[in-house]
Amino acid sequence: MTTIPMTIFGKVKLGGNQHNIGLTYSINKEKNYDFQIKIFTNTSNGKLDANKTIEFTQNKFQEERIGKLNDHTKSIVPTLDIYYSKTLPKNNSIAFNVVGSYFDNEQNTHSAESGSTGFDDMMYINNQKKTLIGEAIYNHKFNKSNLSFGYRTHLNYLTNKVTNSLSEKLQKENINTQKHYIYGEVSGELKSFMYRVSLGGNYDTQLDREGFHNFTFTPILMAGYNINESNSIRLTYHSSTQMPDMLQMSDACILIMNNFYQTGNHNLENSHLQSWGLSYDLYLKRLSLSANLFYDHTNNSLFDSYQYGENCILFQTGNAEKDIHRGGEFNLNYMPWDFLRIGGSIGVSQQIFQPSQEVSSFSYWSYPVSVYLSASYKSFSLDILQKFGGTFLSGLYKTGIEKVSYISLGYTYKKVNFGLQCFFPFIKDKYSNETIPESIVYHKTDYHIKRKDHALALSVSWNFGFGKKKSSVQKNMENYDSDNGLFKIK
C-alpha cells in the first residue's frame, strides 16, 4: 500500500454570524386541541481563512509548500412549521406536523498552493435545496397502556451548480431522495414491568441515475422492571436507517491539492443501525446514578476515506464492510446540599471497523470522561464543566474530542440575566485528527485556537412577554432538517 504523508501546519481564522427571525401563532383549548404555525428564517454567513505550511512526501520526493484556503458561505433558510393535535372521544387522539424548508446557499472558495505542482483555484457553488417533512400519529390510551400508529416522510430535492478550474463549463446536477417510515406501537406497564414494542419499516430511496430503493425492517423493543421505588433495569433494542447527505452523493469535484480531489459518491446507499442496550438506574434523595452497556452494529456504515482514482486520489464517502461499537458508561449525580450539585461520567468503548473486504478490520478504544459542579444561591449561580478529551474512530480517522471547559457565573435581577464566563480556564483547547495506518494517505491536523484559552465573555439577556397568559402548546413531535446542503471543505 502506498502512503502519502502530509504534515500541515497553519493558522486558521473562523468567523461568521447567524440571525433568526420568526413569528409564531398558537391557539389551543385544554383537553381538546392544539394548533400552531411557525414561520421563521435563518440567515448565516461563514468565513474560513487558512494559511498553511505543508511538508509533502511521496515515495522519495520531499517538498515544502505554502497553501492558502478561503471558504466563504452564505445561506438563507425560510421555514414553515405547522402542528395540529386533536383529542377525540373514547381516549383517542391524532396529531399532524408538516415542516417545509428552502435552503438557498452560496459558497465561494479560493484555494492555492505553491511548489512544483502548484495551483490556484476559484470555485463557486450555488445550490437550492427543498425539504418537506410530514408526520401523522394516531394514539389510543387504555388503562395502563398506549396503542399508536404513525407515518413520517422526508422528501429532499437538491439543484446544484458548480464552477471551478476543473471544468470549463458550469456543472449542473439534480439529486432527489425520499425517506418513508411507518410503524405501529404498543407501550405501557404491567404491575412492576414496563414494555414497549414498535414494529415498523423504513423505505429509503434515491431516485436519480442508478439510485437505490431499500426497504428495512426497523423494530424498537424495550422490556423493563421496577425493582422498587428507587431501582429499575431496562433492556432495549433499537433499529433505524440513515440516508447519506445530499452532497455526499454529488458528482461535483473540488480540488483539495494537486491530484487530490473531494467528490461525492452516487453509488452510496443508506446505512442500517441495530443497537442493543442494558441499563440500570438508581434514584435516591441526594444521589442518582445510571450504568449502561451498549452494542451497536451498523450495516453499510457511512465513512470518509481516500481512494485511488484515475491518476489521482479522491476523498469521498463510502459504505463500510463492518462497523461495531460496544462499551459502557457510568453517570453519577450527587447533591450534598440543596444549593450544590456535583457529578460526572466515565465511559469505555471499543470500535471495530472494516472499510472493505480487501482490508482487514481494526479496533480502537476510547475513554471519555467529564465532571461538573453546579451551585445556586438566591439570585446567583455557578457552573463548572470539564470534559476530558480522548479520541474516537470516524471512518479512517482517529478524531479528537474537544476538551469542553468553562466556568460560568450568573446573576438574575428581576427579568434580566447577567453572565460572566471563562472558557478553558484549566487546560488548553488542543486536540488532533489523524488517519489510521490503513489509510493510503497520512493526514494529521492539530487544532488549537489560542484565543479560546482563558477567554472571558460577558452576556446580558432579558426575558419578556405580553398578552393573555394561557397554557402553551405541548407538541409531541419535532421535525427539522439537519442537512443544510453546503459542501464541507475538508
Short mmCIF file of C-alpha atoms in Angstrom, two decimals:
data_model
loop_
_atom_site.label_atom_id
_atom_site.label_comp_id
_atom_site.label_asym_id
_atom_site.label_seq_id
_atom_site.Cartn_x
_atom_site.Cartn_y
_atom_site.Cartn_z
CA MET A 1 0.00 0.00 0.00
CA THR A 2 1.40 3.37 -1.00
CA THR A 3 1.10 6.09 1.61
CA ILE A 4 1.46 9.80 1.04
CA PRO A 5 2.45 11.52 4.28
CA MET A 6 1.42 15.15 4.67
CA THR A 7 2.16 17.29 7.68
CA ILE A 8 0.21 20.55 7.68
CA PHE A 9 0.83 23.49 9.98
CA GLY A 10 -1.26 26.59 9.73
CA LYS A 11 -3.21 29.46 11.14
CA VAL A 12 -6.96 29.39 10.75
CA LYS A 13 -9.38 32.26 11.21
CA LEU A 14 -13.01 31.34 11.70
CA GLY A 15 -15.82 33.85 11.71
CA GLY A 16 -19.38 34.48 10.73
CA ASN A 17 -22.78 35.32 12.08
CA GLN A 18 -26.26 33.87 12.33
CA HIS A 19 -29.61 35.63 12.56
CA ASN A 20 -33.01 34.13 13.30
CA ILE A 21 -36.30 35.92 12.98
CA GLY A 22 -39.70 34.31 13.25
CA LEU A 23 -43.36 34.58 14.06
CA THR A 24 -45.44 32.03 15.97
CA TYR A 25 -49.22 31.84 16.18
CA SER A 26 -50.74 29.40 18.68
CA ILE A 27 -54.29 28.60 19.70
CA ASN A 28 -55.36 25.79 21.97
CA LYS A 29 -58.17 24.54 24.13
CA GLU A 30 -57.20 22.33 27.03
CA LYS A 31 -58.12 18.66 26.55
CA ASN A 32 -59.46 19.49 23.08
CA TYR A 33 -56.96 20.68 20.50
CA ASP A 34 -53.61 22.42 19.91
CA PHE A 35 -52.76 24.40 16.76
CA GLN A 36 -49.52 26.21 15.98
CA ILE A 37 -47.98 27.88 12.94
CA LYS A 38 -44.32 28.96 13.00
CA ILE A 39 -42.78 31.00 10.19
CA PHE A 40 -39.10 31.75 10.62
CA THR A 41 -35.99 32.50 8.60
CA ASN A 42 -32.38 31.67 9.40
CA THR A 43 -29.60 33.60 7.70
CA SER A 44 -25.93 32.73 8.16
CA ASN A 45 -22.55 33.86 6.87
CA GLY A 46 -19.45 31.78 7.48
CA LYS A 47 -15.78 32.55 6.85
CA LEU A 48 -12.79 30.26 6.99
CA ASP A 49 -9.39 31.75 6.14
CA ALA A 50 -6.37 29.46 6.48
CA ASN A 51 -2.66 29.85 5.71
CA LYS A 52 -0.82 26.53 5.65
CA THR A 53 2.76 25.30 5.63
CA ILE A 54 2.83 21.79 4.14
CA GLU A 55 5.55 19.17 4.40
CA PHE A 56 4.74 16.87 1.48
CA THR A 57 6.36 13.46 0.97
CA GLN A 58 5.64 10.96 -1.80
CA ASN A 59 7.95 7.98 -2.23
CA LYS A 60 11.43 9.62 -2.00
CA PHE A 61 10.29 13.06 -3.12
CA GLN A 62 10.06 15.71 -0.39
CA GLU A 63 8.97 19.32 -0.72
CA GLU A 64 7.85 22.17 1.47
CA ARG A 65 4.82 24.05 0.20
CA ILE A 66 2.75 27.05 1.18
CA GLY A 67 -1.02 26.75 0.94
CA LYS A 68 -4.00 29.06 1.25
CA LEU A 69 -7.70 28.40 1.68
CA ASN A 70 -10.56 30.91 1.87
CA ASP A 71 -14.04 29.46 2.16
CA HIS A 72 -16.97 31.89 2.47
CA THR A 73 -20.56 30.68 2.69
CA LYS A 74 -23.93 32.42 2.73
CA SER A 75 -27.29 30.78 3.43
CA ILE A 76 -30.91 31.89 3.69
CA VAL A 77 -33.36 29.29 5.01
CA PRO A 78 -37.07 30.20 5.28
CA THR A 79 -39.14 27.53 7.07
CA LEU A 80 -42.83 26.91 7.67
CA ASP A 81 -43.81 24.60 10.57
CA ILE A 82 -47.49 23.64 11.08
CA TYR A 83 -48.63 21.49 14.00
CA TYR A 84 -52.13 20.28 14.93
CA SER A 85 -53.34 17.77 17.52
CA LYS A 86 -56.90 16.83 18.49
CA THR A 87 -58.30 14.88 21.41
CA LEU A 88 -61.07 12.55 20.25
CA PRO A 89 -63.78 10.69 22.21
CA LYS A 90 -63.06 7.37 23.93
CA ASN A 91 -59.39 8.13 24.72
CA ASN A 92 -58.35 8.62 21.09
CA SER A 93 -56.15 11.40 19.69
CA ILE A 94 -54.49 12.41 16.43
CA ALA A 95 -51.56 14.71 15.66
CA PHE A 96 -50.06 16.13 12.45
CA ASN A 97 -46.86 18.04 11.72
CA VAL A 98 -45.68 19.47 8.39
CA VAL A 99 -42.33 21.25 8.01
CA GLY A 100 -41.20 22.80 4.74
CA SER A 101 -37.78 24.44 4.27
CA TYR A 102 -35.99 26.09 1.38
CA PHE A 103 -32.19 26.32 1.54
CA ASP A 104 -30.62 28.96 -0.71
CA ASN A 105 -26.84 28.52 -0.47
CA GLU A 106 -23.87 30.33 -2.00
CA GLN A 107 -20.29 29.20 -1.45
CA ASN A 108 -17.12 30.92 -2.72
CA THR A 109 -13.83 29.09 -2.20
CA HIS A 110 -10.32 30.16 -3.18
CA SER A 111 -7.53 27.61 -2.72
CA ALA A 112 -3.90 27.93 -3.80
CA GLU A 113 -0.66 26.07 -3.25
CA SER A 114 2.97 26.70 -4.19
CA GLY A 115 5.54 24.11 -5.22
CA SER A 116 6.41 22.08 -8.30
CA THR A 117 2.76 21.16 -8.83
CA GLY A 118 1.19 24.36 -7.51
CA PHE A 119 -2.30 25.55 -8.40
CA ASP A 120 -4.69 28.44 -7.95
CA ASP A 121 -8.38 27.54 -7.96
CA MET A 122 -11.51 29.67 -7.68
CA MET A 123 -14.71 27.77 -7.00
CA TYR A 124 -18.30 28.99 -6.88
CA ILE A 125 -21.17 26.77 -5.73
CA ASN A 126 -24.80 27.75 -5.87
CA ASN A 127 -27.45 25.28 -4.78
CA GLN A 128 -31.06 25.26 -3.73
CA LYS A 129 -32.42 22.51 -1.52
CA LYS A 130 -36.11 21.95 -0.93
CA THR A 131 -37.24 19.84 2.02
CA LEU A 132 -40.68 18.62 3.06
CA ILE A 133 -41.20 16.63 6.26
CA GLY A 134 -44.63 15.31 7.19
CA GLU A 135 -45.71 13.18 10.15
CA ALA A 136 -49.05 11.84 11.39
CA ILE A 137 -49.76 9.91 14.62
CA TYR A 138 -52.91 8.20 15.91
CA ASN A 139 -53.00 7.21 19.59
CA HIS A 140 -55.45 5.27 21.77
CA LYS A 141 -54.99 5.18 25.53
CA PHE A 142 -56.04 2.18 27.59
CA ASN A 143 -55.94 1.95 31.37
CA LYS A 144 -52.15 1.42 31.69
CA SER A 145 -51.04 1.17 28.10
CA ASN A 146 -51.00 3.09 24.80
CA LEU A 147 -51.52 1.97 21.21
CA SER A 148 -50.29 4.20 18.39
CA PHE A 149 -49.76 4.17 14.64
CA GLY A 150 -47.59 6.64 12.78
CA TYR A 151 -46.18 7.63 9.42
CA ARG A 152 -43.33 10.04 8.64
CA THR A 153 -41.93 11.11 5.29
CA HIS A 154 -38.84 13.19 4.48
CA LEU A 155 -38.52 14.46 0.89
CA ASN A 156 -35.38 16.21 -0.41
CA TYR A 157 -34.64 17.81 -3.76
CA LEU A 158 -31.30 19.49 -4.49
CA THR A 159 -30.31 21.57 -7.53
CA ASN A 160 -26.56 22.04 -7.62
CA LYS A 161 -24.36 24.31 -9.78
CA VAL A 162 -20.55 24.31 -9.55
CA THR A 163 -17.90 26.37 -11.35
CA ASN A 164 -14.15 25.86 -10.81
CA SER A 165 -10.88 25.28 -12.66
CA LEU A 166 -11.64 21.58 -13.21
CA SER A 167 -14.28 22.26 -15.84
CA GLU A 168 -14.70 24.96 -18.47
CA LYS A 169 -18.47 24.60 -18.27
CA LEU A 170 -20.92 25.05 -15.42
CA GLN A 171 -21.56 21.68 -13.74
CA LYS A 172 -25.25 21.09 -13.02
CA GLU A 173 -26.97 18.19 -11.29
CA ASN A 174 -30.18 17.28 -9.50
CA ILE A 175 -30.42 14.91 -6.54
CA ASN A 176 -33.75 13.60 -5.25
CA THR A 177 -34.07 11.44 -2.12
CA GLN A 178 -37.03 10.19 -0.10
CA LYS A 179 -37.32 8.55 3.30
CA HIS A 180 -40.58 6.94 4.46
CA TYR A 181 -41.21 5.40 7.89
CA ILE A 182 -44.37 3.63 9.06
CA TYR A 183 -44.92 1.90 12.40
CA GLY A 184 -47.37 0.52 14.95
CA GLU A 185 -46.53 0.60 18.65
CA VAL A 186 -47.88 -0.57 22.00
CA SER A 187 -46.37 0.52 25.33
CA GLY A 188 -47.29 0.60 28.99
CA GLU A 189 -46.89 -1.04 32.39
CA LEU A 190 -47.98 -4.35 33.86
CA LYS A 191 -47.51 -4.26 37.63
CA SER A 192 -43.73 -3.67 38.01
CA PHE A 193 -42.94 -4.44 34.39
CA MET A 194 -42.51 -1.81 31.65
CA TYR A 195 -42.69 -2.63 27.95
CA ARG A 196 -42.60 -1.05 24.50
CA VAL A 197 -42.99 -2.88 21.21
CA SER A 198 -42.81 -0.93 17.95
CA LEU A 199 -42.93 -2.73 14.60
CA GLY A 200 -42.01 -0.51 11.70
CA GLY A 201 -40.19 -0.24 8.42
CA ASN A 202 -38.13 2.34 6.53
CA TYR A 203 -38.27 2.80 2.77
CA ASP A 204 -35.23 4.82 1.64
CA THR A 205 -34.75 5.74 -1.99
CA GLN A 206 -32.51 7.80 -4.24
CA LEU A 207 -34.48 8.50 -7.39
CA ASP A 208 -31.81 9.84 -9.76
CA ARG A 209 -29.44 7.95 -12.05
CA GLU A 210 -28.89 4.36 -10.91
CA GLY A 211 -30.20 5.22 -7.44
CA PHE A 212 -31.35 2.72 -4.83
CA HIS A 213 -34.65 1.53 -3.35
CA ASN A 214 -34.24 -0.15 0.04
CA PHE A 215 -36.88 -1.36 2.49
CA THR A 216 -35.58 -2.10 6.01
CA PHE A 217 -37.47 -3.66 8.92
CA THR A 218 -36.79 -1.36 11.91
CA PRO A 219 -38.41 -2.57 15.14
CA ILE A 220 -37.98 -0.98 18.58
CA LEU A 221 -38.25 -3.13 21.72
CA MET A 222 -37.98 -2.34 25.42
CA ALA A 223 -38.52 -4.51 28.50
CA GLY A 224 -38.02 -3.04 31.96
CA TYR A 225 -38.60 -3.91 35.59
CA ASN A 226 -39.06 -1.55 38.58
CA ILE A 227 -37.27 -3.37 41.37
CA ASN A 228 -38.60 -0.83 43.88
CA GLU A 229 -39.25 2.90 44.02
CA SER A 230 -35.53 3.65 43.69
CA ASN A 231 -34.20 0.92 41.38
CA SER A 232 -35.05 -0.08 37.82
CA ILE A 233 -33.49 -2.04 34.99
CA ARG A 234 -34.20 -1.97 31.23
CA LEU A 235 -33.25 -3.96 28.16
CA THR A 236 -33.67 -2.19 24.80
CA TYR A 237 -33.30 -2.88 21.10
CA HIS A 238 -33.43 -0.05 18.58
CA SER A 239 -33.18 -0.14 14.80
CA SER A 240 -33.03 2.78 12.34
CA THR A 241 -31.63 3.83 8.98
CA GLN A 242 -29.55 6.85 7.92
CA MET A 243 -29.56 8.46 4.49
CA PRO A 244 -26.34 9.99 3.12
CA ASP A 245 -26.22 13.77 2.99
CA MET A 246 -27.23 15.15 -0.38
CA LEU A 247 -23.73 16.34 -1.27
CA GLN A 248 -22.16 13.04 -0.22
CA MET A 249 -23.87 11.66 -3.35
CA SER A 250 -22.96 14.60 -5.60
CA ASP A 251 -20.78 14.31 -8.72
CA ALA A 252 -19.30 17.76 -8.04
CA CYS A 253 -15.50 17.64 -7.78
CA ILE A 254 -13.44 20.02 -5.61
CA LEU A 255 -9.67 20.48 -5.81
CA ILE A 256 -8.01 19.95 -2.41
CA MET A 257 -4.38 19.97 -3.62
CA ASN A 258 -2.65 18.87 -6.78
CA ASN A 259 -4.08 15.46 -7.84
CA PHE A 260 -6.23 15.38 -4.69
CA TYR A 261 -9.98 15.87 -5.14
CA GLN A 262 -13.01 15.87 -2.87
CA THR A 263 -16.10 14.45 -4.53
CA GLY A 264 -19.34 12.66 -3.79
CA ASN A 265 -20.24 9.05 -4.49
CA HIS A 266 -23.52 8.40 -6.31
CA ASN A 267 -23.16 4.66 -5.54
CA LEU A 268 -23.80 5.28 -1.84
CA GLU A 269 -26.65 3.53 -0.08
CA ASN A 270 -28.35 4.12 3.25
CA SER A 271 -26.92 2.61 6.43
CA HIS A 272 -28.80 0.44 8.94
CA LEU A 273 -28.12 0.70 12.69
CA GLN A 274 -29.07 -2.04 15.16
CA SER A 275 -28.47 -1.14 18.79
CA TRP A 276 -28.82 -3.23 21.96
CA GLY A 277 -28.67 -1.70 25.42
CA LEU A 278 -28.85 -2.74 29.08
CA SER A 279 -29.26 -0.02 31.72
CA TYR A 280 -29.65 0.25 35.48
CA ASP A 281 -30.94 3.38 37.26
CA LEU A 282 -30.86 4.34 40.94
CA TYR A 283 -32.71 7.39 42.29
CA LEU A 284 -32.29 8.44 45.93
CA LYS A 285 -32.98 11.76 47.66
CA ARG A 286 -29.40 13.02 47.33
CA LEU A 287 -27.89 10.59 44.87
CA SER A 288 -28.70 9.29 41.41
CA LEU A 289 -26.67 7.07 39.14
CA SER A 290 -27.04 5.13 35.94
CA ALA A 291 -24.95 2.37 34.40
CA ASN A 292 -25.33 1.46 30.71
CA LEU A 293 -23.97 -1.24 28.44
CA PHE A 294 -24.44 -0.99 24.67
CA TYR A 295 -23.68 -2.87 21.46
CA ASP A 296 -24.17 -1.11 18.11
CA HIS A 297 -23.83 -2.79 14.73
CA THR A 298 -24.16 -0.69 11.56
CA ASN A 299 -24.56 -2.24 8.13
CA ASN A 300 -23.32 -0.09 5.21
CA SER A 301 -21.90 2.44 7.67
CA LEU A 302 -21.10 5.80 6.02
CA PHE A 303 -17.46 6.90 6.32
CA ASP A 304 -14.99 9.26 4.61
CA SER A 305 -11.74 7.96 3.13
CA TYR A 306 -9.09 8.43 0.46
CA GLN A 307 -9.45 6.27 -2.66
CA TYR A 308 -7.37 5.77 -5.80
CA GLY A 309 -8.87 7.43 -8.88
CA GLU A 310 -7.61 7.81 -12.45
CA ASN A 311 -4.12 9.27 -11.91
CA CYS A 312 -5.38 10.99 -8.77
CA ILE A 313 -6.59 10.42 -5.22
CA LEU A 314 -10.21 11.01 -4.27
CA PHE A 315 -11.60 11.92 -0.87
CA GLN A 316 -15.17 10.67 -0.70
CA THR A 317 -17.79 8.87 1.38
CA GLY A 318 -18.24 5.11 1.12
CA ASN A 319 -20.19 2.25 2.70
CA ALA A 320 -18.14 0.20 5.16
CA GLU A 321 -17.96 -3.59 5.30
CA LYS A 322 -18.14 -3.74 9.13
CA ASP A 323 -18.78 -1.19 11.88
CA ILE A 324 -19.25 -2.32 15.50
CA HIS A 325 -19.27 -0.07 18.57
CA ARG A 326 -19.61 -1.56 22.06
CA GLY A 327 -18.91 -0.50 25.61
CA GLY A 328 -20.39 1.07 28.70
CA GLU A 329 -20.96 4.34 30.53
CA PHE A 330 -21.39 5.28 34.19
CA ASN A 331 -23.09 8.54 35.29
CA LEU A 332 -23.17 9.88 38.85
CA ASN A 333 -25.01 12.90 40.31
CA TYR A 334 -24.73 13.85 43.98
CA MET A 335 -26.42 16.74 45.82
CA PRO A 336 -24.85 17.06 49.30
CA TRP A 337 -26.87 20.24 49.97
CA ASP A 338 -29.88 21.79 48.30
CA PHE A 339 -27.77 24.52 46.67
CA LEU A 340 -24.97 22.27 45.33
CA ARG A 341 -24.89 19.52 42.71
CA ILE A 342 -21.78 17.66 41.57
CA GLY A 343 -21.34 14.75 39.19
CA GLY A 344 -19.76 13.36 36.09
CA SER A 345 -19.49 10.44 33.74
CA ILE A 346 -16.91 7.96 32.54
CA GLY A 347 -17.13 5.70 29.52
CA VAL A 348 -15.23 2.82 27.99
CA SER A 349 -15.90 1.75 24.42
CA GLN A 350 -14.35 -0.24 21.59
CA GLN A 351 -14.88 0.29 17.88
CA ILE A 352 -14.24 -2.44 15.33
CA PHE A 353 -14.14 -1.17 11.77
CA GLN A 354 -13.52 -2.76 8.36
CA PRO A 355 -13.73 -0.38 5.38
CA SER A 356 -13.89 -3.08 2.69
CA GLN A 357 -13.43 -6.80 2.09
CA GLU A 358 -9.92 -6.16 0.75
CA VAL A 359 -8.74 -4.63 4.06
CA SER A 360 -8.64 -6.41 7.40
CA SER A 361 -10.60 -4.99 10.32
CA PHE A 362 -9.02 -2.97 13.12
CA SER A 363 -10.17 -1.81 16.57
CA TYR A 364 -9.76 1.23 18.77
CA TRP A 365 -10.58 2.03 22.40
CA SER A 366 -11.96 5.29 23.80
CA TYR A 367 -12.27 6.56 27.40
CA PRO A 368 -14.37 9.78 27.57
CA VAL A 369 -14.60 11.48 30.99
CA SER A 370 -16.49 14.57 32.17
CA VAL A 371 -17.08 16.26 35.55
CA TYR A 372 -19.29 19.17 36.57
CA LEU A 373 -20.30 21.31 39.53
CA SER A 374 -23.46 23.42 39.73
CA ALA A 375 -24.43 25.74 42.59
CA SER A 376 -27.18 28.32 43.11
CA TYR A 377 -27.90 30.70 45.98
CA LYS A 378 -30.72 33.24 45.78
CA SER A 379 -30.06 35.20 42.55
CA PHE A 380 -26.53 33.82 41.99
CA SER A 381 -25.47 30.71 40.10
CA LEU A 382 -22.15 28.97 39.40
CA ASP A 383 -21.47 26.24 36.84
CA ILE A 384 -18.19 24.46 36.14
CA LEU A 385 -17.78 21.84 33.41
CA GLN A 386 -14.69 19.94 32.30
CA LYS A 387 -14.87 17.36 29.52
CA PHE A 388 -11.62 15.48 29.15
CA GLY A 389 -10.53 14.67 25.64
CA GLY A 390 -9.84 11.41 24.00
CA THR A 391 -10.39 10.05 20.54
CA PHE A 392 -12.95 8.01 18.65
CA LEU A 393 -12.96 6.43 15.22
CA SER A 394 -14.74 8.27 12.43
CA GLY A 395 -14.15 6.06 9.40
CA LEU A 396 -10.42 6.08 8.68
CA TYR A 397 -9.79 9.00 11.05
CA LYS A 398 -8.93 8.96 14.73
CA THR A 399 -10.96 12.02 15.65
CA GLY A 400 -10.09 14.04 18.72
CA ILE A 401 -12.75 15.06 21.23
CA GLU A 402 -12.68 18.76 22.03
CA LYS A 403 -11.98 19.39 25.71
CA VAL A 404 -15.06 21.42 26.58
CA SER A 405 -14.17 23.51 29.63
CA TYR A 406 -15.74 26.57 31.24
CA ILE A 407 -16.64 28.40 34.46
CA SER A 408 -19.88 30.39 34.35
CA LEU A 409 -21.07 32.86 36.98
CA GLY A 410 -24.61 34.22 36.70
CA TYR A 411 -26.80 36.78 38.44
CA THR A 412 -30.52 37.45 37.89
CA TYR A 413 -32.21 40.75 38.66
CA LYS A 414 -35.94 40.66 38.02
CA LYS A 415 -36.16 39.61 34.32
CA VAL A 416 -32.56 40.48 33.41
CA ASN A 417 -29.82 37.82 33.47
CA PHE A 418 -26.12 38.72 33.68
CA GLY A 419 -23.41 36.17 32.97
CA LEU A 420 -19.62 36.04 33.13
CA GLN A 421 -17.90 33.04 31.53
CA CYS A 422 -14.29 31.93 31.37
CA PHE A 423 -13.55 29.32 28.69
CA PHE A 424 -10.75 26.77 29.10
CA PRO A 425 -9.57 28.11 32.47
CA PHE A 426 -7.59 24.97 33.40
CA ILE A 427 -6.29 23.42 30.18
CA LYS A 428 -5.63 24.37 26.57
CA ASP A 429 -8.11 23.57 23.83
CA LYS A 430 -5.87 21.22 21.86
CA TYR A 431 -6.78 18.03 20.00
CA SER A 432 -5.88 16.26 16.76
CA ASN A 433 -7.45 14.35 13.90
CA GLU A 434 -5.24 11.71 12.29
CA THR A 435 -5.70 8.97 9.72
CA ILE A 436 -5.13 5.40 10.81
CA PRO A 437 -2.23 3.36 9.31
CA GLU A 438 -4.62 1.57 6.91
CA SER A 439 -5.30 4.83 5.02
CA ILE A 440 -3.44 5.29 1.71
CA VAL A 441 -2.84 8.92 2.72
CA TYR A 442 -1.40 10.00 6.05
CA HIS A 443 -3.13 13.18 7.15
CA LYS A 444 -2.94 14.80 10.58
CA THR A 445 -4.49 18.08 11.67
CA ASP A 446 -3.73 19.68 15.03
CA TYR A 447 -6.38 22.01 16.42
CA HIS A 448 -5.52 24.75 18.89
CA ILE A 449 -7.33 28.07 18.85
CA LYS A 450 -5.20 30.03 21.32
CA ARG A 451 -7.74 32.83 21.70
CA LYS A 452 -10.13 30.33 23.34
CA ASP A 453 -7.68 29.61 26.18
CA HIS A 454 -8.71 31.62 29.29
CA ALA A 455 -11.14 33.67 27.16
CA LEU A 456 -13.68 35.83 29.01
CA ALA A 457 -17.22 36.59 27.87
CA LEU A 458 -19.97 38.79 29.29
CA SER A 459 -23.61 38.14 28.47
CA VAL A 460 -26.83 40.02 29.17
CA SER A 461 -30.28 38.61 28.41
CA TRP A 462 -33.78 39.86 29.04
CA ASN A 463 -36.94 37.76 29.00
CA PHE A 464 -40.25 39.48 28.47
CA GLY A 465 -43.75 38.71 27.29
CA PHE A 466 -47.14 40.33 26.94
CA GLY A 467 -50.71 39.36 26.19
CA LYS A 468 -53.04 36.94 27.91
CA LYS A 469 -51.23 34.08 29.56
CA LYS A 470 -52.59 30.71 28.51
CA SER A 471 -51.33 27.16 28.61
CA SER A 472 -48.67 26.58 25.95
CA VAL A 473 -48.98 24.18 23.05
CA GLN A 474 -47.49 20.83 24.01
CA LYS A 475 -46.04 19.32 20.83
CA ASN A 476 -45.40 15.59 20.89
CA MET A 477 -43.28 15.64 17.72
CA GLU A 478 -40.42 17.84 16.49
CA ASN A 479 -39.18 17.65 12.90
CA TYR A 480 -36.30 19.51 11.28
CA ASP A 481 -33.73 19.01 8.50
CA SER A 482 -30.10 18.85 9.71
CA ASP A 483 -28.62 18.67 6.19
CA ASN A 484 -28.08 22.28 5.04
CA GLY A 485 -26.77 21.27 1.60
CA LEU A 486 -23.41 23.06 1.95
CA PHE A 487 -20.12 21.47 0.93
CA LYS A 488 -17.94 20.79 3.96
CA ILE A 489 -14.42 21.58 2.78
CA LYS A 490 -12.00 19.07 4.28
#
